[in-house]
PDB file of C-alpha atoms in Angstrom:
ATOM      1  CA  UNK G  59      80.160 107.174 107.620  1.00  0.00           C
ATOM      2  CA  UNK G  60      82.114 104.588 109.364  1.00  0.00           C
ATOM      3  CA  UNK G  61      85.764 105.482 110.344  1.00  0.00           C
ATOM      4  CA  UNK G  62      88.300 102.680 110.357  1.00  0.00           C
ATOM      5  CA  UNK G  63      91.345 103.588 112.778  1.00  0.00           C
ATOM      6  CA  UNK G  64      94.266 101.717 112.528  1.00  0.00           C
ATOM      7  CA  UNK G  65      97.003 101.152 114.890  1.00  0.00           C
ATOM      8  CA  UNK G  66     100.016 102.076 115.198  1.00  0.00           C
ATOM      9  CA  UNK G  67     100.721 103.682 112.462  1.00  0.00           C
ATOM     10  CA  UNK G  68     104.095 101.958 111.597  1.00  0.00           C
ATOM     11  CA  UNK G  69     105.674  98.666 113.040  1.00  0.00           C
ATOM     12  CA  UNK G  70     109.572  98.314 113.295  1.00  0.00           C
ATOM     13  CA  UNK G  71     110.561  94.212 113.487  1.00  0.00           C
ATOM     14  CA  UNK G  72     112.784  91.571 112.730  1.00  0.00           C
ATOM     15  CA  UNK G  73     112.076  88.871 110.173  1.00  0.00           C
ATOM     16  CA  UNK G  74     110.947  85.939 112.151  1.00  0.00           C
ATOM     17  CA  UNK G  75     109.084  87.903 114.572  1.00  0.00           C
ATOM     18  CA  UNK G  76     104.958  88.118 114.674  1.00  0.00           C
ATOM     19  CA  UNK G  77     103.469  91.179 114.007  1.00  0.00           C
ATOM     20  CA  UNK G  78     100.154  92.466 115.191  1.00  0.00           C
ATOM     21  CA  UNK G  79      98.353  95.642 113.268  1.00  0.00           C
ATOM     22  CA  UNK G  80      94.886  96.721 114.386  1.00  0.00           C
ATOM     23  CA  UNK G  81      91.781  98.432 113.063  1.00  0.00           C
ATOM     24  CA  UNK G  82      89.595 100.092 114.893  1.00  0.00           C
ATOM     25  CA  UNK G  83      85.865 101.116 113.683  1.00  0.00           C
ATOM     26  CA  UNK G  84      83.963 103.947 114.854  1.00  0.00           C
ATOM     27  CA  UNK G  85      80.361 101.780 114.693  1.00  0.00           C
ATOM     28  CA  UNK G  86      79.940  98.595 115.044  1.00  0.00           C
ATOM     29  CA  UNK G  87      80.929  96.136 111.520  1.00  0.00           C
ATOM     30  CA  UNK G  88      79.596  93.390 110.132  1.00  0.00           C
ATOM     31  CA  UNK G  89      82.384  91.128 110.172  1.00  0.00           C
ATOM     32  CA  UNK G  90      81.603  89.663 106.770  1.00  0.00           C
ATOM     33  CA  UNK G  91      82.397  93.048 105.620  1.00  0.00           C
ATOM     34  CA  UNK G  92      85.435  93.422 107.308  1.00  0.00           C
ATOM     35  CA  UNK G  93      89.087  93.201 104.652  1.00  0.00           C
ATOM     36  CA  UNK G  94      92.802  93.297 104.940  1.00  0.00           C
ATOM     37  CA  UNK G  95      94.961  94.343 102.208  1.00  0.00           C
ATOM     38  CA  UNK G  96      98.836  94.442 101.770  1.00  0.00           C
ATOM     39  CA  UNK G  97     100.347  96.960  99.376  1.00  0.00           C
ATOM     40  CA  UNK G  98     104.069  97.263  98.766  1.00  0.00           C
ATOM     41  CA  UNK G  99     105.871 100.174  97.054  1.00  0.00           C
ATOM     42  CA  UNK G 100     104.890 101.057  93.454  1.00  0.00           C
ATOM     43  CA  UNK G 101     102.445  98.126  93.274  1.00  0.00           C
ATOM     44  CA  UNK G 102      98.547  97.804  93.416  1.00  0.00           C
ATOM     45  CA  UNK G 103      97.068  96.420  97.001  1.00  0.00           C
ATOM     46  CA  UNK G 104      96.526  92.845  97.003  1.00  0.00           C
ATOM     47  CA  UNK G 105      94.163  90.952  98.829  1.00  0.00           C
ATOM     48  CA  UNK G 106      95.081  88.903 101.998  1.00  0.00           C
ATOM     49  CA  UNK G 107      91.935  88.611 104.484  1.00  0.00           C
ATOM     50  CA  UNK G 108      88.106  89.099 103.424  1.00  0.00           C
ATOM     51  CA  UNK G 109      84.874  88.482 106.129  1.00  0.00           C
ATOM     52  CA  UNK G 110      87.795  89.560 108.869  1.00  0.00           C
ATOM     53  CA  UNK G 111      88.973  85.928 109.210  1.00  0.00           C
ATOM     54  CA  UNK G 112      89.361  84.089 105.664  1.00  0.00           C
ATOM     55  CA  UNK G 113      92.421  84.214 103.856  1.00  0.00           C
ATOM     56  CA  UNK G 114      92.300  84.541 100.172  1.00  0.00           C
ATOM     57  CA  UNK G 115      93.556  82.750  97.694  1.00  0.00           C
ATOM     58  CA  UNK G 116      97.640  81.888  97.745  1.00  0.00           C
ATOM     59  CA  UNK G 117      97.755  83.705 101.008  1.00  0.00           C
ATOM     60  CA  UNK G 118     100.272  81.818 103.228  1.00  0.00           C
ATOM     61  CA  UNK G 119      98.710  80.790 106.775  1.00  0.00           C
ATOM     62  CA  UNK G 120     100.922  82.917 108.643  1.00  0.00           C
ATOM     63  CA  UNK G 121      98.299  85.233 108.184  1.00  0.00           C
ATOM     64  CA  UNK G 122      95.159  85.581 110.003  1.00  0.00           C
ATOM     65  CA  UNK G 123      92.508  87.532 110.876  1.00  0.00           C
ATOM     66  CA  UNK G 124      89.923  88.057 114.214  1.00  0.00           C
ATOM     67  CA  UNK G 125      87.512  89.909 115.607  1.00  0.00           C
ATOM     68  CA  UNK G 126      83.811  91.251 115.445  1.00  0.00           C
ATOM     69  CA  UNK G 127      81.942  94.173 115.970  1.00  0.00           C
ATOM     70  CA  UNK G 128      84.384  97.386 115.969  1.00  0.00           C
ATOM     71  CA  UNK G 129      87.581  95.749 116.749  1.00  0.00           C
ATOM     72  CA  UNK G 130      89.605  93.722 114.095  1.00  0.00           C
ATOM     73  CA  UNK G 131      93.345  92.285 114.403  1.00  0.00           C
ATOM     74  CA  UNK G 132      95.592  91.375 111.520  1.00  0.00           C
ATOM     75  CA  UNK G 133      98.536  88.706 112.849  1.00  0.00           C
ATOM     76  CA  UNK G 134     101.605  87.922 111.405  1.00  0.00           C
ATOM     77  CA  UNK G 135     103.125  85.103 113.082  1.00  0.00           C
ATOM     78  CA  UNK G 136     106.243  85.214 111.586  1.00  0.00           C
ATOM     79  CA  UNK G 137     107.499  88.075 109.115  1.00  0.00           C
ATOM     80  CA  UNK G 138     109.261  87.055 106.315  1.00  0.00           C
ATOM     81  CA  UNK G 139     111.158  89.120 104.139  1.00  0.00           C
ATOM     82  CA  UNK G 140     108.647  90.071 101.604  1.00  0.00           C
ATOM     83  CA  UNK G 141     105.839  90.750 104.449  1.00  0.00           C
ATOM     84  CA  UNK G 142     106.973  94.503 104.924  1.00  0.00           C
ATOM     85  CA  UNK G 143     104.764  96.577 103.303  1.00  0.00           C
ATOM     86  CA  UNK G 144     101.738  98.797 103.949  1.00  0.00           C
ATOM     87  CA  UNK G 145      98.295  96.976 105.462  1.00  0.00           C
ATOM     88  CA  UNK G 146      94.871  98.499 104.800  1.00  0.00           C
ATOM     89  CA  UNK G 147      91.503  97.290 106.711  1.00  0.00           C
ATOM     90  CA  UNK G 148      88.506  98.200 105.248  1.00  0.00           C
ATOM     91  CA  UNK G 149      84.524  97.930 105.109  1.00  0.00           C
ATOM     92  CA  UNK G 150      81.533  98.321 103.330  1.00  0.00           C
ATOM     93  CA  UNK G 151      78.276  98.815 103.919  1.00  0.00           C
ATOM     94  CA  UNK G 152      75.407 101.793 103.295  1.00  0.00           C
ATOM     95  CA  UNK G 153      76.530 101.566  99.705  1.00  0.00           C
ATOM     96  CA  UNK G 154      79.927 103.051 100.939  1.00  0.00           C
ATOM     97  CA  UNK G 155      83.386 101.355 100.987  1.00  0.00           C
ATOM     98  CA  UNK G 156      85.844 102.869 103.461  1.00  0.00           C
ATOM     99  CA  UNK G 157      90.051 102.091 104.315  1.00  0.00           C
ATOM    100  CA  UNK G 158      91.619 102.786 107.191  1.00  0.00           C
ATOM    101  CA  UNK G 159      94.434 104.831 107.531  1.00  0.00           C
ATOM    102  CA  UNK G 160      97.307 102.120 106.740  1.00  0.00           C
ATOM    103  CA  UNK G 161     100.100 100.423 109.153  1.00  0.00           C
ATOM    104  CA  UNK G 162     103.744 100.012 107.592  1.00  0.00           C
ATOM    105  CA  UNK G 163     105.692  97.281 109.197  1.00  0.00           C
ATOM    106  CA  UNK G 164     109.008  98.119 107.892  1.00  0.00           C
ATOM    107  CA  UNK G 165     112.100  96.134 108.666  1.00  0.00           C
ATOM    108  CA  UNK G 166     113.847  97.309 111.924  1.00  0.00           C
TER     109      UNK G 166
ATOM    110  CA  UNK K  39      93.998  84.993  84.102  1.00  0.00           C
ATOM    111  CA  UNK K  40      91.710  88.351  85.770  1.00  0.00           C
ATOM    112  CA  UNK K  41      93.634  91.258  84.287  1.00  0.00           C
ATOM    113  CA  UNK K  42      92.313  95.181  84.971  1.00  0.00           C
ATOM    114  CA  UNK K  43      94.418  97.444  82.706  1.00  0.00           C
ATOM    115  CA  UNK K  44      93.840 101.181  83.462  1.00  0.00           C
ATOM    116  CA  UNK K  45      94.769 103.913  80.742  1.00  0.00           C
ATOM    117  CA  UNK K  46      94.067 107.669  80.231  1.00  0.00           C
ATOM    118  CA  UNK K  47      96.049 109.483  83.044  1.00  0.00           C
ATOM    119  CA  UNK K  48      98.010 112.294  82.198  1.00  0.00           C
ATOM    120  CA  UNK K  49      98.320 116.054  83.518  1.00  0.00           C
ATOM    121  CA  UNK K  50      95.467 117.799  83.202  1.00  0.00           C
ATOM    122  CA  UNK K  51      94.769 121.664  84.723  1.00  0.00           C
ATOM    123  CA  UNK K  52      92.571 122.613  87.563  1.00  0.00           C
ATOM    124  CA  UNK K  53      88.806 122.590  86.215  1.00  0.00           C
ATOM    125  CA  UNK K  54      90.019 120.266  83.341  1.00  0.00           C
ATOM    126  CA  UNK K  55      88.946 117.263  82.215  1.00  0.00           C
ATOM    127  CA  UNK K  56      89.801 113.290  81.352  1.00  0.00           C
ATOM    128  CA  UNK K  57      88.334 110.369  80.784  1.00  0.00           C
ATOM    129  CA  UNK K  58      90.005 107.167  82.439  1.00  0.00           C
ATOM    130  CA  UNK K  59      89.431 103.807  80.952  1.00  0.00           C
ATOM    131  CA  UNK K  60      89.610 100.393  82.910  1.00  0.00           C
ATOM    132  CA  UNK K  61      90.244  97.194  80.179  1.00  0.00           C
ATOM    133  CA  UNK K  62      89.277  93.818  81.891  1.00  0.00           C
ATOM    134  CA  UNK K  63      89.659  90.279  80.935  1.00  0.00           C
ATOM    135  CA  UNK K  64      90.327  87.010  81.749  1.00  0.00           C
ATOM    136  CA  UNK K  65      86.600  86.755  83.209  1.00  0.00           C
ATOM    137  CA  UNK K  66      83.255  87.383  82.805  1.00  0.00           C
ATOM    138  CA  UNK K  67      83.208  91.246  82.854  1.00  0.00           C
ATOM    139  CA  UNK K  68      79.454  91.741  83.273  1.00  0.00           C
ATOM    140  CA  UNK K  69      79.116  89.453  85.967  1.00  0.00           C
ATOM    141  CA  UNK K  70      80.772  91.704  88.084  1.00  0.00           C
ATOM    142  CA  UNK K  71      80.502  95.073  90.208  1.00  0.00           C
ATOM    143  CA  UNK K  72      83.363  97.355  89.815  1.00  0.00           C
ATOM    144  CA  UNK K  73      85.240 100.198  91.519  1.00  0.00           C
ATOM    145  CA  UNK K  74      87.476 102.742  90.775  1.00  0.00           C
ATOM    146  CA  UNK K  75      90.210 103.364  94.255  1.00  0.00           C
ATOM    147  CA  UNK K  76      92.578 106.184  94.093  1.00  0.00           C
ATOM    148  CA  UNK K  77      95.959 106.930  96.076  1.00  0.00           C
ATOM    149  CA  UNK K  78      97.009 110.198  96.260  1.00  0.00           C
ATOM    150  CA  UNK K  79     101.039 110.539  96.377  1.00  0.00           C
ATOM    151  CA  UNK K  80     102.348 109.109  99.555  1.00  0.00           C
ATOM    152  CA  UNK K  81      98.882 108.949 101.058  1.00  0.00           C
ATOM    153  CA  UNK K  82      96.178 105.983 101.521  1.00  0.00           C
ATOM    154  CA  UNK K  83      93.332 104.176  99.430  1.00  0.00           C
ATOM    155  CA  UNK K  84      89.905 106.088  99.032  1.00  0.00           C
ATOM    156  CA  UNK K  85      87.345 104.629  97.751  1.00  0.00           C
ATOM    157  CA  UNK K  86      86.126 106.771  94.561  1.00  0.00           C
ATOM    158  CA  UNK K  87      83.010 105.416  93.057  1.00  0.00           C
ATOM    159  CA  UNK K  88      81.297 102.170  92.493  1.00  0.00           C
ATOM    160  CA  UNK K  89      79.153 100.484  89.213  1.00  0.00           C
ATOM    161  CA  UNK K  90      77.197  97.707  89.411  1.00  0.00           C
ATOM    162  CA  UNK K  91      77.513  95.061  86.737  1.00  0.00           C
ATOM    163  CA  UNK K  92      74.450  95.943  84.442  1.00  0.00           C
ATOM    164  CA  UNK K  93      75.322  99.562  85.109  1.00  0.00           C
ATOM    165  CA  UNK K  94      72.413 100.462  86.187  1.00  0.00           C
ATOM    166  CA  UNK K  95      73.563 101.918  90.010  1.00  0.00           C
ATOM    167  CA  UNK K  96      76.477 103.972  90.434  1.00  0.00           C
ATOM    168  CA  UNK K  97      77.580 105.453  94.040  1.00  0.00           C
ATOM    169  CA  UNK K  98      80.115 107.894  94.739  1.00  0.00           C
ATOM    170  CA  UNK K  99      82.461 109.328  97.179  1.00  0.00           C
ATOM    171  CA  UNK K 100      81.359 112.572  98.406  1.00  0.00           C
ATOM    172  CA  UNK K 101      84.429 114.314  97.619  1.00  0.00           C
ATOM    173  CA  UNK K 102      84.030 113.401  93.838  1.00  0.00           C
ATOM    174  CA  UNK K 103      80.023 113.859  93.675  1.00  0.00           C
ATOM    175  CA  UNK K 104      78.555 116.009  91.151  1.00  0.00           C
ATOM    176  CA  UNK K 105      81.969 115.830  88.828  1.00  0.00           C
ATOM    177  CA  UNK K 106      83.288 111.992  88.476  1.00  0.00           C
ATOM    178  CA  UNK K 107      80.498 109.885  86.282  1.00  0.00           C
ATOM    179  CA  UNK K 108      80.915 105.858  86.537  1.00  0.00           C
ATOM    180  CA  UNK K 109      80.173 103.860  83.251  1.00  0.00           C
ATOM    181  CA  UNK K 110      81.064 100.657  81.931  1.00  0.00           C
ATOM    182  CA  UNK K 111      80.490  98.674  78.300  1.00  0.00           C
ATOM    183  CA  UNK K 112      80.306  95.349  79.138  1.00  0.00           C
ATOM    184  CA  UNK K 113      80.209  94.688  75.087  1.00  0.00           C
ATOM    185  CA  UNK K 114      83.967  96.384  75.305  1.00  0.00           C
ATOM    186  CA  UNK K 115      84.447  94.463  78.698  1.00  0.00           C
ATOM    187  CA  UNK K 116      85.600  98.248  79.954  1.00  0.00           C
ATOM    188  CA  UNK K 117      85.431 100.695  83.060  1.00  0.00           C
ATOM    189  CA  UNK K 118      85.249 103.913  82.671  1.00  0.00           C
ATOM    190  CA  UNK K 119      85.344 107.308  84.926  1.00  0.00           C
ATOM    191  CA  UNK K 120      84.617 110.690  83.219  1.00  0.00           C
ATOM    192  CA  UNK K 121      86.327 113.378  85.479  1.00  0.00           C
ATOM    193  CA  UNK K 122      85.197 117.175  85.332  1.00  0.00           C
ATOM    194  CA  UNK K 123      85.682 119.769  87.588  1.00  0.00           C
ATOM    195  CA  UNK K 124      89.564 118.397  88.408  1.00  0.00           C
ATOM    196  CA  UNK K 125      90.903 119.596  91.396  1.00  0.00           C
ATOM    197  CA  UNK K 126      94.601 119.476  93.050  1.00  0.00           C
ATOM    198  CA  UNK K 127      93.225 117.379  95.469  1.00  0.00           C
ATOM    199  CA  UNK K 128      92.232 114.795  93.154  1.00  0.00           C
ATOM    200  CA  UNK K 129      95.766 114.259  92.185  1.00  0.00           C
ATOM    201  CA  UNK K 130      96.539 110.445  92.489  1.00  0.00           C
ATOM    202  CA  UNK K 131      97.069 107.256  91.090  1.00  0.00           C
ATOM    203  CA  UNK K 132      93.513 105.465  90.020  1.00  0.00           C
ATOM    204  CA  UNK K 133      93.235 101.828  90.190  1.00  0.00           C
ATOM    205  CA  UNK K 134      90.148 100.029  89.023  1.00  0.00           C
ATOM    206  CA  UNK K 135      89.317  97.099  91.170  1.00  0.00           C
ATOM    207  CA  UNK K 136      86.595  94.002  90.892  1.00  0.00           C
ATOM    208  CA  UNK K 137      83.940  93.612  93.298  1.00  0.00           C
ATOM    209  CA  UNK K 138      83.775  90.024  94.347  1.00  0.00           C
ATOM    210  CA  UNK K 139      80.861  88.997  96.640  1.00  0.00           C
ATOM    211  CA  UNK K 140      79.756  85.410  97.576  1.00  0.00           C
ATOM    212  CA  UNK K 141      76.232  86.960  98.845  1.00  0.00           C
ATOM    213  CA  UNK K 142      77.927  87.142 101.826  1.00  0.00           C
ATOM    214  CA  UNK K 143      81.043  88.074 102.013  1.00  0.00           C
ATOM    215  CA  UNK K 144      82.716  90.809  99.621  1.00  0.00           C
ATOM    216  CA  UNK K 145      86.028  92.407  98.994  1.00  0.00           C
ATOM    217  CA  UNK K 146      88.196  93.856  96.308  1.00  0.00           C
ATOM    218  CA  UNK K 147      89.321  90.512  95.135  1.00  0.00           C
ATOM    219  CA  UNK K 148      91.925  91.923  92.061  1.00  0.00           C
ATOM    220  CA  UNK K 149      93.307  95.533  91.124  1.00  0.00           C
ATOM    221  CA  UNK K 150      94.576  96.666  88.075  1.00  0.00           C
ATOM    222  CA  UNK K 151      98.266  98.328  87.832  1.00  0.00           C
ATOM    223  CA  UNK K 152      97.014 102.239  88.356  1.00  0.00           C
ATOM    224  CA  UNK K 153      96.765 105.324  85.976  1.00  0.00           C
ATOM    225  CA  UNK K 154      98.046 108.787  87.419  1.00  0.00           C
ATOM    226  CA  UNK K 155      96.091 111.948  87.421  1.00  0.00           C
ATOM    227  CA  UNK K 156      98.056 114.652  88.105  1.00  0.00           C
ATOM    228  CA  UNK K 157      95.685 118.248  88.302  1.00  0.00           C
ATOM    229  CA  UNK K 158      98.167 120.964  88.265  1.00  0.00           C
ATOM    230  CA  UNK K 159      98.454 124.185  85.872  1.00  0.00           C
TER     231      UNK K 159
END
């Protein structure tokens, strides 16, 4: 089973300033497979990045996604208010869906 | 407007059992592959078990193997996960969540609210 690591495990910034959260697999990913997810407190995650670079629908283009095989980044350029929250990577493949760990970029 | 309504959480004692029910609509529920996600308290996502959209292949999470069933009714447009065998450690809030794939690329595109299972006697 692949193992997503993510990095570091919280984030303390300013509004205004970028933000950059990694994920880490433990075999190489298919990048098409690749997702970011924000969650905030008492709510359900919602989707921000699928295929490690596309951002979904609504999502503002402050964030983006990069990389390939078992390294993955997650920028913010600039954090706005409601961008602190909990961010999840995860993957699928062998019939198996996996999250990493989760980074909290929390207002400093 | 995509809406996933869970129900059927509650307290429940170790080696109980309970049925959770997913309610979807605003698309076309059996065109889809669906999940069921849980959070235990103050911990991350993990991926529970997976249906696909005729309902005819299910995969599970090891941890949950052997106790958790997937089903759906895509008459009823519902989700469904029959839980026996609860443990403490399956404590947590359950969110059903749609399967979107383009052929190529896939995610969890929406999520409904969560329904917490709390296994405790």
């Amino acid at each position: 089973e692949i193992v997503l690591t993510q990095s570091p495990g919280t984030l303390s910034l300013s509004p205004g300033e970028g933000a950059t959260l990694s994920c880490r697999a433990s075999q190489s990913v298919s990048s098409s497979s690749l997702v970011w997810y924000q969650q905030k407190p008492g709510r359900a995650p919602r989707l921000l990045i699928y295929g490690a670079s596309s951002r979904a629908t609504g999502i503002p283009d402050r964030f983006s996604g990069s990389g390939s095989g078992t390294d993955f980044t997650l920028t913010i350029s600039r954090l706005e208010p409601e961008d602190f929250a909990v961010y999840y990577c995860q993957q699928y493949g062998s019939s198996r869906w996996t999250f990493g760990q989760g980074t909290k970029v929390e207002i400093k | 407007e995509v809406q996933l309504v869970e129900s059927g959480g509650g307290l429940v004692q170790p080696g109980g059992s309970l049925r959770l029910s997913c309610a979807a609509s605003g698309f076309t529920f059996s065109s889809y592959e669906m999940n069921w996600v849980r959070q235990a308290p103050g911990k991350g996502l993990e991926w529970v078990s997976y249906i696909s959209s005729s309902g005819n292949t299910m995969y599970y999470a090891d941890s949950v193997k052997g106790r958790f069933t997937i089903s759906r009714d895509n008459a009823k447009n519902s989700l469904y996960l029959q839980m026996n065998s609860l443990r403490a450690e399956d404590t947590a809030i359950y969110y059903c969540a749609r399967w979107w794939s383009s052929g190529w690329y896939s995610s969890f595109d929406y999520w409904g609210q969560g329904t917490l299972v709390t296994v405790s006697s």
